[in-house]
């Protein structure tokens, strides 16, 4: 027997979240010795309906672990848009859950939806309806994508976080296909969307929501093949994919950074410093997504895949000392503060007004664009005269060790 899940077309934001959740479902389904195949726009899970629902329930349990850990760690999240609160009130009411309050946050309500399905997918009636909805999608006459139903009247209006492309590019985006870029979905599909959202969500800083995940080509291929996800797990040095999204996992590094992404050189250095050690950094590219939210509209700011391998090699060098790591982290954080127009006595004493220029120089040296000796000299020259404490890059121990690493001295 085979249970089919229809694939979400490319070009929709929800596809990324859905496929991220399906990557986990596929992994746990394979753990039971059952296969997953992709064919003609469908993802096919072998086994009976109960076995497939069990795999979804296992994945949802891991998503809940991640969400609860992030909430316990104090992750910041905005309150819901009033339209979303109204839509989710109807959805939660249908599920028999309490409607969201005026102060309800997206992360809390999304967690409640996942918990409902995790707790109830063992019910044969609900399981049968759940899998039937996941096998169904259609485009209406006015080109609205409906997931889980043949008619939009039986699906719920799209939530603001899941229709970014509509407002980013306007209502005529993809006009060749006359698509409105609206996605209406039943509660079963919504549980998948919010699961991927919870896995990848990394906080709300400076008016922007941060998300982190593997690149889409890795996620998509991992649904239908065990090999890509096994390669990813080996490179990360973990045994289960959910670990990569937990609060101490690789894809939760932006949450631990807790800083704006500008200037990017400083942000990438912090990502490298605060991400876990990797067995093979070159095999673990990082997809970063930043979405602004002004209380009314979600707008894409950046969607980029970053290769941190050279930065990881630098910060994990055998010559790297804790003292030098502290200096680099302080420089990066002060550069981000300076870029935002914030000045502190500590940053002024250590880097004067030059933190941004200094972090860019260091980043370029690590990437091989600046000559090491010149860079170290520049960092020292740009550092202010000592007041009470010796600036980091006027400290002979720090400067000497940095030069050794930049020139690739043997260990």
Short mmCIF file of C-alpha atoms in Angstrom, two decimals:
data_model
loop_
_atom_site.label_atom_id
_atom_site.label_comp_id
_atom_site.label_asym_id
_atom_site.label_seq_id
_atom_site.Cartn_x
_atom_site.Cartn_y
_atom_site.Cartn_z
CA UNK A 1 0.00 0.00 0.00
CA UNK A 2 1.15 3.56 -0.70
CA UNK A 3 0.10 6.89 0.78
CA UNK A 4 0.73 9.86 -1.50
CA UNK A 5 1.47 13.48 -0.56
CA UNK A 6 1.16 15.99 -3.38
CA UNK A 7 4.19 18.24 -3.92
CA UNK A 8 3.81 22.01 -3.47
CA UNK A 9 4.77 23.86 -6.69
CA UNK A 10 7.98 25.89 -6.75
CA UNK A 11 7.63 29.63 -6.22
CA UNK A 12 5.56 29.42 -3.06
CA UNK A 13 7.05 30.22 0.35
CA UNK A 14 5.10 27.40 1.96
CA UNK A 15 6.98 24.85 -0.15
CA UNK A 16 10.17 25.45 1.86
CA UNK A 17 8.43 24.93 5.20
CA UNK A 18 6.41 21.92 4.02
CA UNK A 19 9.44 20.17 2.53
CA UNK A 20 11.54 20.81 5.63
CA UNK A 21 8.92 19.03 7.73
CA UNK A 22 8.58 16.25 5.14
CA UNK A 23 12.35 15.70 5.32
CA UNK A 24 11.93 14.65 8.95
CA UNK A 25 8.83 12.57 8.23
CA UNK A 26 10.68 10.73 5.45
CA UNK A 27 13.66 10.07 7.71
CA UNK A 28 11.55 8.52 10.48
CA UNK A 29 9.52 6.56 7.94
CA UNK A 30 12.75 5.07 6.63
CA UNK A 31 13.79 4.17 10.17
CA UNK A 32 10.92 1.67 10.17
CA UNK A 33 12.25 0.00 7.04
CA UNK A 34 9.65 1.64 4.82
CA UNK A 35 10.54 3.50 1.63
CA UNK A 36 9.72 6.95 0.30
CA UNK A 37 9.70 7.72 -3.42
CA UNK A 38 9.05 10.80 -5.53
CA UNK A 39 7.09 10.36 -8.73
CA UNK A 40 4.96 12.59 -11.00
CA UNK A 41 4.67 15.42 -8.50
CA UNK A 42 3.86 13.17 -5.54
CA UNK A 43 5.81 11.90 -2.55
CA UNK A 44 4.87 8.27 -2.01
CA UNK A 45 5.14 6.68 1.44
CA UNK A 46 4.94 2.89 1.42
CA UNK A 47 2.97 1.20 4.19
CA UNK A 48 -0.59 1.45 5.44
CA UNK A 49 -2.21 4.70 6.56
CA UNK A 50 -1.52 4.05 10.24
CA UNK A 51 2.19 3.52 9.64
CA UNK A 52 2.43 6.76 7.66
CA UNK A 53 0.58 8.71 10.37
CA UNK A 54 2.96 7.22 12.93
CA UNK A 55 5.90 8.67 10.96
CA UNK A 56 4.22 12.09 10.88
CA UNK A 57 3.51 11.88 14.60
CA UNK A 58 7.17 11.07 15.32
CA UNK A 59 8.30 14.04 13.23
CA UNK A 60 5.79 16.32 14.95
CA UNK A 61 7.06 15.15 18.33
CA UNK A 62 10.59 16.22 17.38
CA UNK A 63 9.28 19.56 16.07
CA UNK A 64 7.62 20.12 19.44
CA UNK A 65 10.91 19.35 21.20
CA UNK A 66 12.61 22.03 19.11
CA UNK A 67 9.82 24.59 19.57
CA UNK A 68 9.63 24.06 23.32
CA UNK A 69 13.41 24.35 23.68
CA UNK A 70 13.44 27.60 21.69
CA UNK A 71 10.62 29.07 23.76
CA UNK A 72 12.36 28.02 27.01
CA UNK A 73 15.53 29.71 25.75
CA UNK A 74 13.61 32.99 25.44
CA UNK A 75 13.42 33.28 21.66
CA UNK A 76 11.75 36.52 20.56
CA UNK A 77 8.69 36.33 18.31
CA UNK A 78 6.19 38.99 17.19
CA UNK A 79 2.51 39.02 18.08
CA UNK A 80 0.19 37.84 15.36
CA UNK A 81 -1.25 40.06 12.66
CA UNK A 82 -4.95 40.70 13.45
CA UNK A 83 -6.07 38.93 10.25
CA UNK A 84 -4.00 35.87 11.18
CA UNK A 85 -5.43 35.89 14.67
CA UNK A 86 -8.93 35.78 13.22
CA UNK A 87 -8.09 32.95 10.80
CA UNK A 88 -6.28 30.95 13.45
CA UNK A 89 -9.18 31.48 15.83
CA UNK A 90 -11.39 29.58 13.37
CA UNK A 91 -8.75 26.88 12.88
CA UNK A 92 -8.14 26.35 16.58
CA UNK A 93 -11.88 26.34 17.21
CA UNK A 94 -12.30 23.54 14.66
CA UNK A 95 -9.58 21.56 16.42
CA UNK A 96 -11.21 22.10 19.79
CA UNK A 97 -8.43 24.37 21.04
CA UNK A 98 -8.64 27.75 22.75
CA UNK A 99 -8.67 30.75 20.43
CA UNK A 100 -5.52 32.93 20.47
CA UNK A 101 -5.43 35.97 22.73
CA UNK A 102 -4.60 39.48 21.51
CA UNK A 103 -1.02 39.02 22.74
CA UNK A 104 -0.59 35.57 21.19
CA UNK A 105 2.67 35.02 19.31
CA UNK A 106 3.07 33.02 16.13
CA UNK A 107 5.46 30.51 17.71
CA UNK A 108 3.05 29.64 20.54
CA UNK A 109 -0.01 29.13 18.34
CA UNK A 110 1.94 27.17 15.72
CA UNK A 111 3.22 24.91 18.50
CA UNK A 112 -0.36 24.24 19.66
CA UNK A 113 -1.37 23.14 16.16
CA UNK A 114 1.56 20.71 15.88
CA UNK A 115 0.84 19.33 19.35
CA UNK A 116 -2.78 18.66 18.41
CA UNK A 117 -1.77 16.50 15.45
CA UNK A 118 1.06 14.81 17.31
CA UNK A 119 -1.39 13.79 20.05
CA UNK A 120 -4.25 12.73 17.75
CA UNK A 121 -2.79 11.11 14.62
CA UNK A 122 -3.17 7.72 16.30
CA UNK A 123 -6.95 8.15 15.89
CA UNK A 124 -7.81 6.09 12.75
CA UNK A 125 -10.56 8.49 11.62
CA UNK A 126 -8.37 11.60 11.95
CA UNK A 127 -5.42 9.79 10.38
CA UNK A 128 -7.50 8.77 7.35
CA UNK A 129 -8.74 12.33 6.85
CA UNK A 130 -5.22 13.73 7.39
CA UNK A 131 -3.62 11.57 4.69
CA UNK A 132 -6.52 12.15 2.29
CA UNK A 133 -6.06 15.90 2.54
CA UNK A 134 -2.29 15.67 1.97
CA UNK A 135 -2.96 13.85 -1.31
CA UNK A 136 -5.13 16.67 -2.63
CA UNK A 137 -4.39 20.05 -4.21
CA UNK A 138 -5.91 22.14 -6.96
CA UNK A 139 -5.77 25.54 -8.62
CA UNK A 140 -9.08 27.39 -8.62
CA UNK A 141 -10.37 29.36 -11.59
CA UNK A 142 -8.79 32.53 -10.26
CA UNK A 143 -5.48 30.63 -9.81
CA UNK A 144 -5.47 30.22 -6.04
CA UNK A 145 -3.57 27.14 -4.88
CA UNK A 146 -5.75 25.08 -2.56
CA UNK A 147 -4.02 22.43 -0.48
CA UNK A 148 -6.12 19.63 0.98
CA UNK A 149 -9.41 20.30 -0.80
CA UNK A 150 -10.97 20.58 -4.23
CA UNK A 151 -12.68 23.82 -3.27
CA UNK A 152 -11.32 26.91 -1.56
CA UNK A 153 -14.48 27.12 0.58
CA UNK A 154 -13.25 24.12 2.58
CA UNK A 155 -9.77 25.59 3.13
CA UNK A 156 -8.59 28.52 5.23
CA UNK A 157 -7.31 31.87 4.06
CA UNK A 158 -3.54 32.19 3.83
CA UNK A 159 -1.62 33.40 6.88
CA UNK A 160 0.57 36.47 6.38
CA UNK A 161 3.91 34.66 7.03
CA UNK A 162 3.09 32.20 4.24
CA UNK A 163 2.32 34.61 1.40
CA UNK A 164 5.47 36.69 1.34
CA UNK A 165 5.97 36.38 -2.43
CA UNK A 166 2.57 37.98 -3.08
CA UNK A 167 3.44 41.21 -1.27
CA UNK A 168 7.11 41.14 -2.22
CA UNK A 169 6.50 41.07 -5.94
CA UNK A 170 2.94 42.38 -6.21
CA UNK A 171 -0.29 40.78 -7.32
CA UNK A 172 0.96 40.34 -10.89
CA UNK A 173 3.92 38.15 -9.87
CA UNK A 174 4.14 35.15 -12.23
CA UNK A 175 1.50 36.81 -14.40
CA UNK A 176 2.27 34.34 -17.19
CA UNK A 177 0.47 31.70 -15.16
CA UNK A 178 -2.10 34.25 -13.89
CA UNK A 179 -1.42 33.15 -10.35
CA UNK A 180 -2.48 35.31 -7.43
CA UNK A 181 0.15 33.56 -5.32
CA UNK A 182 -2.48 32.86 -2.66
CA UNK A 183 -2.43 29.53 -0.87
CA UNK A 184 -5.48 28.31 0.98
CA UNK A 185 -4.98 25.21 3.08
CA UNK A 186 -6.80 22.78 5.32
CA UNK A 187 -5.63 22.19 8.89
CA UNK A 188 -3.68 19.06 7.91
CA UNK A 189 -1.57 21.05 5.46
CA UNK A 190 -1.23 23.89 7.92
CA UNK A 191 0.32 21.48 10.44
CA UNK A 192 3.09 20.78 7.91
CA UNK A 193 3.64 24.45 7.12
CA UNK A 194 3.96 25.51 10.75
CA UNK A 195 6.22 22.53 11.52
CA UNK A 196 8.79 23.70 8.97
CA UNK A 197 8.39 27.26 10.22
CA UNK A 198 9.09 26.17 13.82
CA UNK A 199 12.12 24.12 12.83
CA UNK A 200 13.77 26.95 10.91
CA UNK A 201 12.68 29.95 13.00
CA UNK A 202 15.58 31.73 14.72
CA UNK A 203 14.10 34.83 16.31
CA UNK A 204 12.90 38.38 15.76
CA UNK A 205 15.66 41.01 15.86
CA UNK A 206 15.56 44.62 14.71
CA UNK A 207 12.19 44.18 12.99
CA UNK A 208 13.34 41.09 11.09
CA UNK A 209 12.49 37.41 11.46
CA UNK A 210 15.47 35.08 11.01
CA UNK A 211 15.23 31.59 9.54
CA UNK A 212 17.97 29.03 9.01
CA UNK A 213 17.85 25.70 7.19
CA UNK A 214 19.72 23.56 4.64
CA UNK A 215 19.52 24.80 1.03
CA UNK A 216 16.35 23.71 -0.76
CA UNK A 217 18.21 21.31 -3.07
CA UNK A 218 19.43 19.36 -0.04
CA UNK A 219 16.02 19.38 1.67
CA UNK A 220 14.14 18.34 -1.46
CA UNK A 221 16.51 15.51 -2.32
CA UNK A 222 16.54 14.29 1.29
CA UNK A 223 12.80 13.61 1.18
CA UNK A 224 13.15 11.00 -1.54
CA UNK A 225 16.60 9.62 -0.84
CA UNK A 226 18.38 8.59 2.34
CA UNK A 227 21.83 9.43 0.98
CA UNK A 228 21.69 13.27 1.11
CA UNK A 229 20.41 13.35 4.69
CA UNK A 230 23.00 10.79 5.79
CA UNK A 231 25.74 12.93 4.22
CA UNK A 232 24.37 15.95 6.08
CA UNK A 233 24.21 14.09 9.41
CA UNK A 234 27.77 12.84 8.99
CA UNK A 235 29.09 16.33 8.16
CA UNK A 236 27.29 17.75 11.20
CA UNK A 237 28.44 14.92 13.44
CA UNK A 238 24.90 14.08 14.64
CA UNK A 239 22.71 10.99 14.46
CA UNK A 240 19.21 12.45 13.99
CA UNK A 241 18.15 15.41 11.77
CA UNK A 242 16.08 17.09 14.49
CA UNK A 243 19.31 17.71 16.45
CA UNK A 244 20.44 20.13 13.74
CA UNK A 245 17.48 22.41 14.55
CA UNK A 246 17.54 22.19 18.34
CA UNK A 247 18.74 25.21 20.33
CA UNK A 248 22.35 23.97 20.33
CA UNK A 249 22.22 22.68 16.75
CA UNK A 250 23.84 24.06 13.62
CA UNK A 251 20.65 25.52 12.11
CA UNK A 252 19.84 27.38 15.33
CA UNK A 253 23.12 29.30 15.31
CA UNK A 254 21.50 32.66 14.33
CA UNK A 255 19.32 32.33 17.44
CA UNK A 256 22.45 32.08 19.59
CA UNK A 257 24.09 35.01 17.78
CA UNK A 258 21.14 37.28 18.73
CA UNK A 259 22.34 40.15 16.56
CA UNK A 260 21.48 42.02 13.41
CA UNK A 261 22.90 40.69 10.14
CA UNK A 262 24.68 43.94 9.20
CA UNK A 263 27.46 44.22 8.38
CA UNK A 264 27.37 40.71 6.97
CA UNK A 265 31.11 40.16 7.58
CA UNK A 266 30.54 40.56 11.32
CA UNK A 267 27.42 38.39 11.27
CA UNK A 268 29.13 35.58 9.37
CA UNK A 269 32.06 35.66 11.78
CA UNK A 270 29.66 35.30 14.71
CA UNK A 271 27.90 32.41 12.96
CA UNK A 272 31.24 30.66 12.59
CA UNK A 273 32.27 31.31 16.18
CA UNK A 274 28.98 30.18 17.71
CA UNK A 275 28.07 27.24 15.48
CA UNK A 276 29.03 23.74 16.68
CA UNK A 277 32.18 22.06 15.40
CA UNK A 278 31.65 20.37 12.05
CA UNK A 279 33.27 17.22 10.72
CA UNK A 280 33.17 18.63 7.19
CA UNK A 281 32.15 22.32 6.93
CA UNK A 282 32.23 22.31 3.12
CA UNK A 283 29.33 19.82 3.06
CA UNK A 284 27.08 21.96 5.26
CA UNK A 285 26.06 25.15 3.43
CA UNK A 286 23.71 27.35 5.43
CA UNK A 287 20.58 28.93 3.98
CA UNK A 288 19.67 32.17 5.76
CA UNK A 289 16.34 33.91 5.27
CA UNK A 290 15.48 37.32 6.71
CA UNK A 291 11.94 38.67 6.56
CA UNK A 292 10.94 42.11 7.81
CA UNK A 293 7.70 42.56 9.71
CA UNK A 294 6.25 45.98 10.53
CA UNK A 295 3.13 44.68 12.27
CA UNK A 296 1.18 44.55 9.03
CA UNK A 297 3.25 43.05 6.26
CA UNK A 298 5.98 40.45 5.90
CA UNK A 299 8.59 41.33 3.27
CA UNK A 300 11.57 39.30 2.10
CA UNK A 301 14.85 41.03 2.94
CA UNK A 302 17.36 38.32 2.08
CA UNK A 303 17.43 34.68 1.05
CA UNK A 304 21.00 33.51 0.66
CA UNK A 305 23.07 30.32 0.90
CA UNK A 306 26.32 30.87 2.80
CA UNK A 307 29.41 28.69 2.73
CA UNK A 308 31.08 29.13 6.12
CA UNK A 309 33.78 26.53 5.52
CA UNK A 310 36.75 28.95 5.35
CA UNK A 311 35.55 30.88 8.38
CA UNK A 312 35.03 27.63 10.30
CA UNK A 313 38.53 26.46 9.43
CA UNK A 314 39.86 29.77 10.72
CA UNK A 315 37.98 29.81 14.05
CA UNK A 316 38.65 26.11 14.64
CA UNK A 317 42.36 26.34 13.89
CA UNK A 318 44.52 24.48 16.38
CA UNK A 319 46.32 27.78 16.96
CA UNK A 320 43.15 29.63 17.93
CA UNK A 321 43.11 30.63 21.60
CA UNK A 322 40.12 31.57 23.76
CA UNK A 323 41.66 35.02 24.13
CA UNK A 324 41.71 35.53 20.35
CA UNK A 325 38.17 34.16 20.02
CA UNK A 326 36.94 36.68 22.58
CA UNK A 327 38.66 39.47 20.67
CA UNK A 328 37.07 38.44 17.36
CA UNK A 329 33.59 38.06 18.88
CA UNK A 330 33.90 41.45 20.59
CA UNK A 331 35.00 43.05 17.30
CA UNK A 332 32.09 41.50 15.40
CA UNK A 333 29.48 42.53 17.99
CA UNK A 334 30.86 46.05 18.26
CA UNK A 335 30.85 46.36 14.46
CA UNK A 336 27.15 45.37 14.38
CA UNK A 337 26.38 47.90 17.11
CA UNK A 338 28.36 50.61 15.36
CA UNK A 339 26.61 49.88 12.06
CA UNK A 340 23.29 50.38 13.84
CA UNK A 341 24.48 53.69 15.32
CA UNK A 342 24.99 52.32 18.84
CA UNK A 343 28.15 53.16 20.74
CA UNK A 344 29.31 51.82 24.10
CA UNK A 345 32.31 52.67 26.25
CA UNK A 346 33.67 49.12 25.91
CA UNK A 347 33.53 49.20 22.12
CA UNK A 348 35.08 52.69 21.96
CA UNK A 349 37.93 51.63 24.25
CA UNK A 350 38.66 48.51 22.22
CA UNK A 351 38.04 49.66 18.65
CA UNK A 352 37.40 53.40 18.66
CA UNK A 353 35.11 54.30 15.77
CA UNK A 354 36.72 51.74 13.47
CA UNK A 355 34.99 48.45 14.36
CA UNK A 356 33.19 48.16 11.02
CA UNK A 357 36.34 48.85 8.99
CA UNK A 358 38.34 46.46 11.16
CA UNK A 359 35.90 43.55 10.90
CA UNK A 360 35.72 43.91 7.12
CA UNK A 361 39.52 43.82 6.93
CA UNK A 362 39.72 40.71 9.09
CA UNK A 363 36.98 38.97 7.10
CA UNK A 364 38.73 39.71 3.79
CA UNK A 365 42.02 38.40 5.16
CA UNK A 366 40.38 35.14 6.25
CA UNK A 367 38.82 34.75 2.81
CA UNK A 368 42.22 35.34 1.17
CA UNK A 369 41.55 38.81 -0.28
CA UNK A 370 43.84 40.76 2.08
CA UNK A 371 47.50 40.08 2.80
CA UNK A 372 47.89 38.77 6.39
CA UNK A 373 50.70 41.04 7.55
CA UNK A 374 48.96 44.13 6.18
CA UNK A 375 45.70 43.13 7.87
CA UNK A 376 47.28 42.61 11.29
CA UNK A 377 49.13 45.91 10.95
CA UNK A 378 45.87 47.64 9.95
CA UNK A 379 43.97 46.19 12.93
CA UNK A 380 46.68 47.43 15.28
CA UNK A 381 46.86 50.88 13.70
CA UNK A 382 43.07 51.32 13.78
CA UNK A 383 42.86 50.34 17.44
CA UNK A 384 42.70 53.32 19.83
CA UNK A 385 45.37 54.28 22.30
CA UNK A 386 44.97 52.42 25.60
CA UNK A 387 42.89 54.15 28.26
CA UNK A 388 42.45 51.70 31.13
CA UNK A 389 42.54 48.40 29.22
CA UNK A 390 44.86 47.40 26.40
CA UNK A 391 42.80 47.13 23.16
CA UNK A 392 42.63 43.57 21.83
CA UNK A 393 44.60 44.21 18.67
CA UNK A 394 47.37 46.07 20.45
CA UNK A 395 47.98 43.01 22.60
CA UNK A 396 51.18 41.29 21.31
CA UNK A 397 49.89 37.79 22.19
CA UNK A 398 46.64 38.25 20.24
CA UNK A 399 48.31 39.94 17.28
CA UNK A 400 51.04 37.30 16.98
CA UNK A 401 48.59 34.40 17.18
CA UNK A 402 46.27 36.01 14.62
CA UNK A 403 49.15 36.48 12.19
CA UNK A 404 50.20 32.85 12.61
CA UNK A 405 46.74 31.59 11.73
CA UNK A 406 46.29 33.94 8.78
CA UNK A 407 49.56 32.93 7.18
CA UNK A 408 48.76 29.25 7.78
CA UNK A 409 51.65 28.51 10.07
CA UNK A 410 52.06 24.75 10.73
CA UNK A 411 50.61 23.49 14.01
#
